[in-house]
Amino acid sequence: MAARVTIKTIAKDLGISHMTVSRALSDHPNVQKDTRELVKKRAAELGYVKIAAATAMRGDGTRIVGLLLPNIVNEFYASFANELARICEAFSYQLIIHLTDDDLKTEHKAMQQLREVQAKAVVVVPAPGDPHLMGGDRHHLDGLDVIQLIRQRSVTGREAAILVDDAGAISAAVKHLHATGHKKIAYIGANSDLSSGRNRLEAYRKGLRESGLSEIHELIKTAPPSFSMGGNSAEALLSEGVATAIVCGGFEISNGALHALLTSGRKPGSDIAFIGYGDPSFYTWIEGGISTIRVPVSPLANQTLQVLKSGTADDENAQIFEFQAELVIRKS
Amino acid sequence: MAARVTIKTIAKDLGISHMTVSRALSDHPNVQKDTRELVKKRAAELGYVKIAAATAMRGDGTRIVGLLLPNIVNEFYASFANELARICEAFSYQLIIHLTDDDLKTEHKAMQQLREVQAKAVVVVPAPGDPHLMGGDRHHLDGLDVIQLIRQRSVTGREAAILVDDAGAISAAVKHLHATGHKKIAYIGANSDLSSGRNRLEAYRKGLRESGLSEIHELIKTAPPSFSMGGNSAEALLSEGVATAIVCGGFEISNGALHALLTSGRKPGSDIAFIGYGDPSFYTWIEGGISTIRVPVSPLANQTLQVLKSGTADDENAQIFEFQAELVIRKS
DNA sequence: ATGAAAGCGCTAACAC
DNA sequence: GTGTTAGCGCTTTCAT
């Protein structure tokens, strides 16, 4: 393989100084038009690429953005990653994705690696847990422009946060079901390990109260959220035979519950009312449409871009943005 | 924000030369044990991180791996990305994901950017089309260790390829449909821009031949693959009213076709037999189960790791690996 | 065992 | 309009 082509290669090739080459390639005004064109032509011919490391080392920064997610198969994270990646493509940023598995140590290591490559900014869905137990490393964010997504965990107090407020939509879901005649409305959601779990359950309760319904213990299923937990909870509700409607409070839970309904031959919408959480594309096209609590993805991604572009590190006080989840009623 | 901490900062702080610091930090034998420990302690306190750009510039390479995908919402790509990202996490690689949208120009630009950051290797699902029409840029792969995934498009002849052999499964799909009484079996797939498109169509034809069926021109829909292409083709087949069964030859195509069937009120399995491509989790639980040609994900990801570790650039002849797709019959 | 010098590729700051 | 110099952070080589 040929030795790599640098501005000096081109300079030597053309018998000019490497600075002229540099200037020509970055459209500096102080170059003869002919020279500039000649240089560009030759550079293209030789297959020159500007080594990013060199500019980075000079302190000119990088075009790297980090994204830290628990995983990338959950359709919400996948579509957020997709949107952010598309945005990065449009702005010629490069997106480094790290999976944290919701583990603090993994998250910490990924942050470290992003510092090493001098990422311009890092978008992170913070792992649950207390970061201060991580060995008191006060530096693991130094020089990093951090944007927290979905979950908030203040560390330096200077991280921006882009959050989702789903309380209104969850309460609305309960009230909608009540308005359409349901009195036994079940809830399947995360337990209180995460603040989002607590908040969603509280929103469900608020919906009940505002509908004049009283809480029935058997209709509330909470546990660490997962696909199978959603399925088990739905099956339990079905076999207990009390609930006439189900509201879900989590992405995986929603899919698990839906799976349980469909594979047991129940039709969401006719046999039992169902309101899911999140909005994978196939919700719109199965069983006449699955009602759901939609978490907006594009607005989150676009706001992320805005924050990326404005920069957070220089700001004294954290910027916090909240987007409303939305109740989408379809056939189920 | 404090100026960034380099080995010189630490050296000055400790009153020793920056070389000793460098050696200490990289566990070079020629350092006093006490010195080494002191240096490491001080480095941690000051929040030192080794700037990756500096090492990269010296020619020591990077730990960056690129992944070029059409998108990351398609569940197949998402789960591959997830597996690869997990592997990268385990080996302290950093994964840069670029979305190509199956567009050659976008792919080309992403490759360029990955060359700029001196990615160690690039895993790419090649976009359809003729790369030679891209302006004859013979350099856009220089210095890049390319691993083609799923689709193969020989350019330099030295790219490794990790492929799926789905010919058997596709033929089997046709034969299965014939065995269950179908005589008008349609095929929706990619056109011949990609070898995979040609191969799949050929496998479909082979299935027809081995079933004693003759090819009907109207039942074959090929075009550049996409969700909407799948949908349009399915609608065309429905309105022409000839086909009694559909076999899909692509991930997006399959979802697009399924979408078209479901939203037009057709039941895959009863109104028209349907065999999809790829195996997103919801295929198992809608409409009693969607039959499909399943592509293995984990084996692909693990083989990718193997190739990543061995390196391809130095190899004279391309390494090619093939994994078998599998026909999964469900209710549809 | 430790230090000094050189150089990776690039551009800002000076010459001229 | 063009060329020379210096330095970003790091490690290899060559002293000491």
mmCIF file with all atom_site columns, C-alpha atoms in Angstrom, chain B residues 50-198:
data_model
loop_
_atom_site.group_PDB
_atom_site.id
_atom_site.type_symbol
_atom_site.label_atom_id
_atom_site.label_alt_id
_atom_site.label_comp_id
_atom_site.label_asym_id
_atom_site.label_entity_id
_atom_site.label_seq_id
_atom_site.pdbx_PDB_ins_code
_atom_site.Cartn_x
_atom_site.Cartn_y
_atom_site.Cartn_z
_atom_site.occupancy
_atom_site.B_iso_or_equiv
_atom_site.pdbx_formal_charge
_atom_site.auth_seq_id
_atom_site.auth_comp_id
_atom_site.auth_asym_id
_atom_site.auth_atom_id
_atom_site.pdbx_PDB_model_num
ATOM 1   C CA . LYS B 1 50  ? -4.214  10.137  26.885  1.00 0.00 ? 50  LYS B CA 1
ATOM 2   C CA . ILE B 1 51  ? -5.185  12.196  23.840  1.00 0.00 ? 51  ILE B CA 1
ATOM 3   C CA . ALA B 1 52  ? -5.903  9.627   21.168  1.00 0.00 ? 52  ALA B CA 1
ATOM 4   C CA . ALA B 1 53  ? -5.068  12.069  18.392  1.00 0.00 ? 53  ALA B CA 1
ATOM 5   C CA . ALA B 1 54  ? -1.430  12.248  19.437  1.00 0.00 ? 54  ALA B CA 1
ATOM 6   C CA . THR B 1 55  ? -0.891  8.519   19.259  1.00 0.00 ? 55  THR B CA 1
ATOM 7   C CA . ALA B 1 56  ? -2.898  8.314   16.068  1.00 0.00 ? 56  ALA B CA 1
ATOM 8   C CA . MET B 1 57  ? -0.722  10.922  14.449  1.00 0.00 ? 57  MET B CA 1
ATOM 9   C CA . ARG B 1 58  ? 2.389   9.030   15.275  1.00 0.00 ? 58  ARG B CA 1
ATOM 10  C CA . GLY B 1 59  ? 1.049   6.213   13.165  1.00 0.00 ? 59  GLY B CA 1
ATOM 11  C CA . ASP B 1 60  ? 0.068   3.936   16.013  1.00 0.00 ? 60  ASP B CA 1
ATOM 12  C CA . GLY B 1 61  ? -3.414  3.554   14.616  1.00 0.00 ? 61  GLY B CA 1
ATOM 13  C CA . THR B 1 62  ? -6.716  4.074   16.325  1.00 0.00 ? 62  THR B CA 1
ATOM 14  C CA . ARG B 1 63  ? -9.264  1.923   18.057  1.00 0.00 ? 63  ARG B CA 1
ATOM 15  C CA . ILE B 1 64  ? -12.037 3.168   15.841  1.00 0.00 ? 64  ILE B CA 1
ATOM 16  C CA . VAL B 1 65  ? -14.251 0.865   13.852  1.00 0.00 ? 65  VAL B CA 1
ATOM 17  C CA . GLY B 1 66  ? -16.732 2.194   11.324  1.00 0.00 ? 66  GLY B CA 1
ATOM 18  C CA . LEU B 1 67  ? -20.125 0.726   10.580  1.00 0.00 ? 67  LEU B CA 1
ATOM 19  C CA . LEU B 1 68  ? -22.018 1.826   7.491   1.00 0.00 ? 68  LEU B CA 1
ATOM 20  C CA . LEU B 1 69  ? -25.653 0.806   7.347   1.00 0.00 ? 69  LEU B CA 1
ATOM 21  C CA . PRO B 1 70  ? -28.635 1.901   5.289   1.00 0.00 ? 70  PRO B CA 1
ATOM 22  C CA . ASN B 1 71  ? -30.388 2.726   8.551   1.00 0.00 ? 71  ASN B CA 1
ATOM 23  C CA . ILE B 1 72  ? -30.580 1.513   12.074  1.00 0.00 ? 72  ILE B CA 1
ATOM 24  C CA . VAL B 1 73  ? -34.312 1.105   12.627  1.00 0.00 ? 73  VAL B CA 1
ATOM 25  C CA . ASN B 1 74  ? -34.722 -1.991  10.547  1.00 0.00 ? 74  ASN B CA 1
ATOM 26  C CA . GLU B 1 75  ? -34.555 -4.601  13.240  1.00 0.00 ? 75  GLU B CA 1
ATOM 27  C CA . PHE B 1 76  ? -31.950 -6.658  11.459  1.00 0.00 ? 76  PHE B CA 1
ATOM 28  C CA . TYR B 1 77  ? -29.530 -3.793  11.152  1.00 0.00 ? 77  TYR B CA 1
ATOM 29  C CA . ALA B 1 78  ? -30.349 -2.632  14.654  1.00 0.00 ? 78  ALA B CA 1
ATOM 30  C CA . SER B 1 79  ? -29.602 -5.976  16.187  1.00 0.00 ? 79  SER B CA 1
ATOM 31  C CA . PHE B 1 80  ? -26.445 -6.402  14.167  1.00 0.00 ? 80  PHE B CA 1
ATOM 32  C CA . ALA B 1 81  ? -25.306 -2.953  15.253  1.00 0.00 ? 81  ALA B CA 1
ATOM 33  C CA . ASN B 1 82  ? -26.189 -3.864  18.798  1.00 0.00 ? 82  ASN B CA 1
ATOM 34  C CA . GLU B 1 83  ? -24.136 -7.043  18.720  1.00 0.00 ? 83  GLU B CA 1
ATOM 35  C CA . LEU B 1 84  ? -21.199 -5.344  17.070  1.00 0.00 ? 84  LEU B CA 1
ATOM 36  C CA . ALA B 1 85  ? -21.369 -2.455  19.519  1.00 0.00 ? 85  ALA B CA 1
ATOM 37  C CA . ARG B 1 86  ? -21.364 -4.904  22.387  1.00 0.00 ? 86  ARG B CA 1
ATOM 38  C CA . ILE B 1 87  ? -18.320 -6.592  20.964  1.00 0.00 ? 87  ILE B CA 1
ATOM 39  C CA . CYS B 1 88  ? -16.579 -3.244  20.511  1.00 0.00 ? 88  CYS B CA 1
ATOM 40  C CA . GLU B 1 89  ? -17.358 -2.402  24.115  1.00 0.00 ? 89  GLU B CA 1
ATOM 41  C CA . ALA B 1 90  ? -15.705 -5.632  25.201  1.00 0.00 ? 90  ALA B CA 1
ATOM 42  C CA . PHE B 1 91  ? -12.558 -4.914  23.212  1.00 0.00 ? 91  PHE B CA 1
ATOM 43  C CA . SER B 1 92  ? -12.408 -1.190  23.934  1.00 0.00 ? 92  SER B CA 1
ATOM 44  C CA . TYR B 1 93  ? -13.019 -0.270  20.344  1.00 0.00 ? 93  TYR B CA 1
ATOM 45  C CA . GLN B 1 94  ? -15.117 2.717   19.484  1.00 0.00 ? 94  GLN B CA 1
ATOM 46  C CA . LEU B 1 95  ? -17.862 2.240   16.947  1.00 0.00 ? 95  LEU B CA 1
ATOM 47  C CA . ILE B 1 96  ? -18.668 5.064   14.558  1.00 0.00 ? 96  ILE B CA 1
ATOM 48  C CA . ILE B 1 97  ? -21.994 4.523   12.853  1.00 0.00 ? 97  ILE B CA 1
ATOM 49  C CA . HIS B 1 98  ? -22.823 6.193   9.588   1.00 0.00 ? 98  HIS B CA 1
ATOM 50  C CA . LEU B 1 99  ? -26.180 5.901   7.863   1.00 0.00 ? 99  LEU B CA 1
ATOM 51  C CA . THR B 1 100 ? -25.916 5.536   4.126   1.00 0.00 ? 100 THR B CA 1
ATOM 52  C CA . ASP B 1 101 ? -29.592 5.445   3.260   1.00 0.00 ? 101 ASP B CA 1
ATOM 53  C CA . ASP B 1 102 ? -28.465 3.009   0.591   1.00 0.00 ? 102 ASP B CA 1
ATOM 54  C CA . ASP B 1 103 ? -27.067 5.950   -1.271  1.00 0.00 ? 103 ASP B CA 1
ATOM 55  C CA . LEU B 1 104 ? -23.685 5.599   -2.926  1.00 0.00 ? 104 LEU B CA 1
ATOM 56  C CA . LYS B 1 105 ? -22.718 9.212   -2.493  1.00 0.00 ? 105 LYS B CA 1
ATOM 57  C CA . THR B 1 106 ? -23.543 9.169   1.193   1.00 0.00 ? 106 THR B CA 1
ATOM 58  C CA . GLU B 1 107 ? -21.614 5.952   1.598   1.00 0.00 ? 107 GLU B CA 1
ATOM 59  C CA . HIS B 1 108 ? -18.662 7.452   -0.166  1.00 0.00 ? 108 HIS B CA 1
ATOM 60  C CA . LYS B 1 109 ? -18.626 10.518  2.018   1.00 0.00 ? 109 LYS B CA 1
ATOM 61  C CA . ALA B 1 110 ? -18.836 8.405   5.153   1.00 0.00 ? 110 ALA B CA 1
ATOM 62  C CA . MET B 1 111 ? -15.888 6.334   3.959   1.00 0.00 ? 111 MET B CA 1
ATOM 63  C CA . GLN B 1 112 ? -13.984 9.538   3.444   1.00 0.00 ? 112 GLN B CA 1
ATOM 64  C CA . GLN B 1 113 ? -14.675 10.685  6.981   1.00 0.00 ? 113 GLN B CA 1
ATOM 65  C CA . LEU B 1 114 ? -13.607 7.327   8.315   1.00 0.00 ? 114 LEU B CA 1
ATOM 66  C CA . ARG B 1 115 ? -10.369 7.631   6.421   1.00 0.00 ? 115 ARG B CA 1
ATOM 67  C CA . GLU B 1 116 ? -9.872  11.023  7.999   1.00 0.00 ? 116 GLU B CA 1
ATOM 68  C CA . VAL B 1 117 ? -10.139 9.600   11.489  1.00 0.00 ? 117 VAL B CA 1
ATOM 69  C CA . GLN B 1 118 ? -7.972  6.671   10.396  1.00 0.00 ? 118 GLN B CA 1
ATOM 70  C CA . ALA B 1 119 ? -10.498 4.040   11.330  1.00 0.00 ? 119 ALA B CA 1
ATOM 71  C CA . LYS B 1 120 ? -8.949  0.683   11.950  1.00 0.00 ? 120 LYS B CA 1
ATOM 72  C CA . ALA B 1 121 ? -11.618 -1.045  9.912   1.00 0.00 ? 121 ALA B CA 1
ATOM 73  C CA . VAL B 1 122 ? -14.954 -0.408  8.306   1.00 0.00 ? 122 VAL B CA 1
ATOM 74  C CA . VAL B 1 123 ? -17.885 -2.759  8.207   1.00 0.00 ? 123 VAL B CA 1
ATOM 75  C CA . VAL B 1 124 ? -20.178 -1.810  5.385   1.00 0.00 ? 124 VAL B CA 1
ATOM 76  C CA . VAL B 1 125 ? -23.443 -2.931  3.916   1.00 0.00 ? 125 VAL B CA 1
ATOM 77  C CA . PRO B 1 126 ? -22.678 -1.719  0.404   1.00 0.00 ? 126 PRO B CA 1
ATOM 78  C CA . ALA B 1 127 ? -25.224 0.558   -1.186  1.00 0.00 ? 127 ALA B CA 1
ATOM 79  C CA . PRO B 1 128 ? -26.687 -0.668  -4.434  1.00 0.00 ? 128 PRO B CA 1
ATOM 80  C CA . GLY B 1 129 ? -25.373 0.804   -7.640  1.00 0.00 ? 129 GLY B CA 1
ATOM 81  C CA . ASP B 1 130 ? -22.183 0.910   -9.572  1.00 0.00 ? 130 ASP B CA 1
ATOM 82  C CA . PRO B 1 131 ? -19.378 2.410   -7.500  1.00 0.00 ? 131 PRO B CA 1
ATOM 83  C CA . HIS B 1 132 ? -17.359 2.983   -10.653 1.00 0.00 ? 132 HIS B CA 1
ATOM 84  C CA . LEU B 1 133 ? -19.774 5.702   -11.606 1.00 0.00 ? 133 LEU B CA 1
ATOM 85  C CA . MET B 1 134 ? -18.725 7.576   -8.499  1.00 0.00 ? 134 MET B CA 1
ATOM 86  C CA . GLY B 1 135 ? -16.218 9.648   -10.378 1.00 0.00 ? 135 GLY B CA 1
ATOM 87  C CA . GLY B 1 136 ? -13.575 6.987   -10.690 1.00 0.00 ? 136 GLY B CA 1
ATOM 88  C CA . ASP B 1 137 ? -12.122 7.723   -7.284  1.00 0.00 ? 137 ASP B CA 1
ATOM 89  C CA . ARG B 1 138 ? -9.735  4.842   -6.858  1.00 0.00 ? 138 ARG B CA 1
ATOM 90  C CA . HIS B 1 139 ? -8.560  6.085   -3.515  1.00 0.00 ? 139 HIS B CA 1
ATOM 91  C CA . HIS B 1 140 ? -11.650 6.162   -1.401  1.00 0.00 ? 140 HIS B CA 1
ATOM 92  C CA . LEU B 1 141 ? -10.681 2.923   0.290   1.00 0.00 ? 141 LEU B CA 1
ATOM 93  C CA . ASP B 1 142 ? -6.949  3.539   0.654   1.00 0.00 ? 142 ASP B CA 1
ATOM 94  C CA . GLY B 1 143 ? -5.694  2.454   4.008   1.00 0.00 ? 143 GLY B CA 1
ATOM 95  C CA . LEU B 1 144 ? -9.072  1.211   5.058   1.00 0.00 ? 144 LEU B CA 1
ATOM 96  C CA . ASP B 1 145 ? -9.695  -2.336  6.130   1.00 0.00 ? 145 ASP B CA 1
ATOM 97  C CA . VAL B 1 146 ? -13.057 -3.040  4.562   1.00 0.00 ? 146 VAL B CA 1
ATOM 98  C CA . ILE B 1 147 ? -15.451 -5.780  5.566   1.00 0.00 ? 147 ILE B CA 1
ATOM 99  C CA . GLN B 1 148 ? -18.509 -6.095  3.406   1.00 0.00 ? 148 GLN B CA 1
ATOM 100 C CA . LEU B 1 149 ? -21.620 -7.299  5.125   1.00 0.00 ? 149 LEU B CA 1
ATOM 101 C CA . ILE B 1 150 ? -24.634 -9.068  3.656   1.00 0.00 ? 150 ILE B CA 1
ATOM 102 C CA . ARG B 1 151 ? -24.034 -7.684  0.230   1.00 0.00 ? 151 ARG B CA 1
ATOM 103 C CA . GLN B 1 152 ? -20.943 -8.060  -1.830  1.00 0.00 ? 152 GLN B CA 1
ATOM 104 C CA . ARG B 1 153 ? -19.534 -5.567  -4.224  1.00 0.00 ? 153 ARG B CA 1
ATOM 105 C CA . SER B 1 154 ? -16.016 -6.230  -5.278  1.00 0.00 ? 154 SER B CA 1
ATOM 106 C CA . VAL B 1 155 ? -14.039 -3.094  -5.858  1.00 0.00 ? 155 VAL B CA 1
ATOM 107 C CA . THR B 1 156 ? -10.440 -3.718  -5.025  1.00 0.00 ? 156 THR B CA 1
ATOM 108 C CA . GLY B 1 157 ? -10.968 -7.436  -4.710  1.00 0.00 ? 157 GLY B CA 1
ATOM 109 C CA . ARG B 1 158 ? -9.359  -7.338  -1.309  1.00 0.00 ? 158 ARG B CA 1
ATOM 110 C CA . GLU B 1 159 ? -12.368 -6.592  0.848   1.00 0.00 ? 159 GLU B CA 1
ATOM 111 C CA . ALA B 1 160 ? -13.459 -9.354  3.158   1.00 0.00 ? 160 ALA B CA 1
ATOM 112 C CA . ALA B 1 161 ? -17.087 -10.325 2.870   1.00 0.00 ? 161 ALA B CA 1
ATOM 113 C CA . ILE B 1 162 ? -19.436 -11.790 5.414   1.00 0.00 ? 162 ILE B CA 1
ATOM 114 C CA . LEU B 1 163 ? -22.425 -13.015 3.553   1.00 0.00 ? 163 LEU B CA 1
ATOM 115 C CA . VAL B 1 164 ? -25.610 -14.859 3.987   1.00 0.00 ? 164 VAL B CA 1
ATOM 116 C CA . ASP B 1 165 ? -26.415 -17.745 1.749   1.00 0.00 ? 165 ASP B CA 1
ATOM 117 C CA . ASP B 1 166 ? -30.143 -17.531 1.447   1.00 0.00 ? 166 ASP B CA 1
ATOM 118 C CA . ALA B 1 167 ? -30.500 -19.330 -1.854  1.00 0.00 ? 167 ALA B CA 1
ATOM 119 C CA . GLY B 1 168 ? -31.469 -22.608 -0.256  1.00 0.00 ? 168 GLY B CA 1
ATOM 120 C CA . ALA B 1 169 ? -34.009 -20.980 2.029   1.00 0.00 ? 169 ALA B CA 1
ATOM 121 C CA . ILE B 1 170 ? -35.556 -18.980 -0.808  1.00 0.00 ? 170 ILE B CA 1
ATOM 122 C CA . SER B 1 171 ? -35.888 -22.014 -3.045  1.00 0.00 ? 171 SER B CA 1
ATOM 123 C CA . ALA B 1 172 ? -37.288 -23.915 -0.105  1.00 0.00 ? 172 ALA B CA 1
ATOM 124 C CA . ALA B 1 173 ? -39.830 -21.148 0.427   1.00 0.00 ? 173 ALA B CA 1
ATOM 125 C CA . VAL B 1 174 ? -41.081 -21.473 -3.124  1.00 0.00 ? 174 VAL B CA 1
ATOM 126 C CA . LYS B 1 175 ? -41.198 -25.242 -2.901  1.00 0.00 ? 175 LYS B CA 1
ATOM 127 C CA . HIS B 1 176 ? -43.044 -25.069 0.389   1.00 0.00 ? 176 HIS B CA 1
ATOM 128 C CA . LEU B 1 177 ? -45.649 -22.793 -1.136  1.00 0.00 ? 177 LEU B CA 1
ATOM 129 C CA . HIS B 1 178 ? -46.006 -25.092 -4.132  1.00 0.00 ? 178 HIS B CA 1
ATOM 130 C CA . ALA B 1 179 ? -46.350 -28.069 -1.849  1.00 0.00 ? 179 ALA B CA 1
ATOM 131 C CA . THR B 1 180 ? -49.194 -26.338 -0.052  1.00 0.00 ? 180 THR B CA 1
ATOM 132 C CA . GLY B 1 181 ? -51.045 -25.843 -3.290  1.00 0.00 ? 181 GLY B CA 1
ATOM 133 C CA . HIS B 1 182 ? -49.830 -22.531 -4.676  1.00 0.00 ? 182 HIS B CA 1
ATOM 134 C CA . LYS B 1 183 ? -49.145 -22.164 -8.364  1.00 0.00 ? 183 LYS B CA 1
ATOM 135 C CA . LYS B 1 184 ? -48.912 -18.387 -8.728  1.00 0.00 ? 184 LYS B CA 1
ATOM 136 C CA . ILE B 1 185 ? -46.030 -17.533 -6.481  1.00 0.00 ? 185 ILE B CA 1
ATOM 137 C CA . ALA B 1 186 ? -44.776 -13.960 -6.721  1.00 0.00 ? 186 ALA B CA 1
ATOM 138 C CA . TYR B 1 187 ? -41.368 -12.608 -5.826  1.00 0.00 ? 187 TYR B CA 1
ATOM 139 C CA . ILE B 1 188 ? -40.472 -9.127  -4.663  1.00 0.00 ? 188 ILE B CA 1
ATOM 140 C CA . GLY B 1 189 ? -36.787 -8.392  -4.493  1.00 0.00 ? 189 GLY B CA 1
ATOM 141 C CA . ALA B 1 190 ? -33.905 -6.131  -5.296  1.00 0.00 ? 190 ALA B CA 1
ATOM 142 C CA . ASN B 1 191 ? -32.891 -5.601  -8.887  1.00 0.00 ? 191 ASN B CA 1
ATOM 143 C CA . SER B 1 192 ? -29.562 -6.768  -10.167 1.00 0.00 ? 192 SER B CA 1
ATOM 144 C CA . ASP B 1 193 ? -27.496 -3.811  -8.981  1.00 0.00 ? 193 ASP B CA 1
ATOM 145 C CA . LEU B 1 194 ? -26.268 -6.073  -6.250  1.00 0.00 ? 194 LEU B CA 1
ATOM 146 C CA . SER B 1 195 ? -25.166 -9.629  -6.539  1.00 0.00 ? 195 SER B CA 1
ATOM 147 C CA . SER B 1 196 ? -27.476 -10.524 -3.659  1.00 0.00 ? 196 SER B CA 1
ATOM 148 C CA . GLY B 1 197 ? -30.378 -9.270  -5.740  1.00 0.00 ? 197 GLY B CA 1
ATOM 149 C CA . ARG B 1 198 ? -29.374 -11.481 -8.637  1.00 0.00 ? 198 ARG B CA 1
#
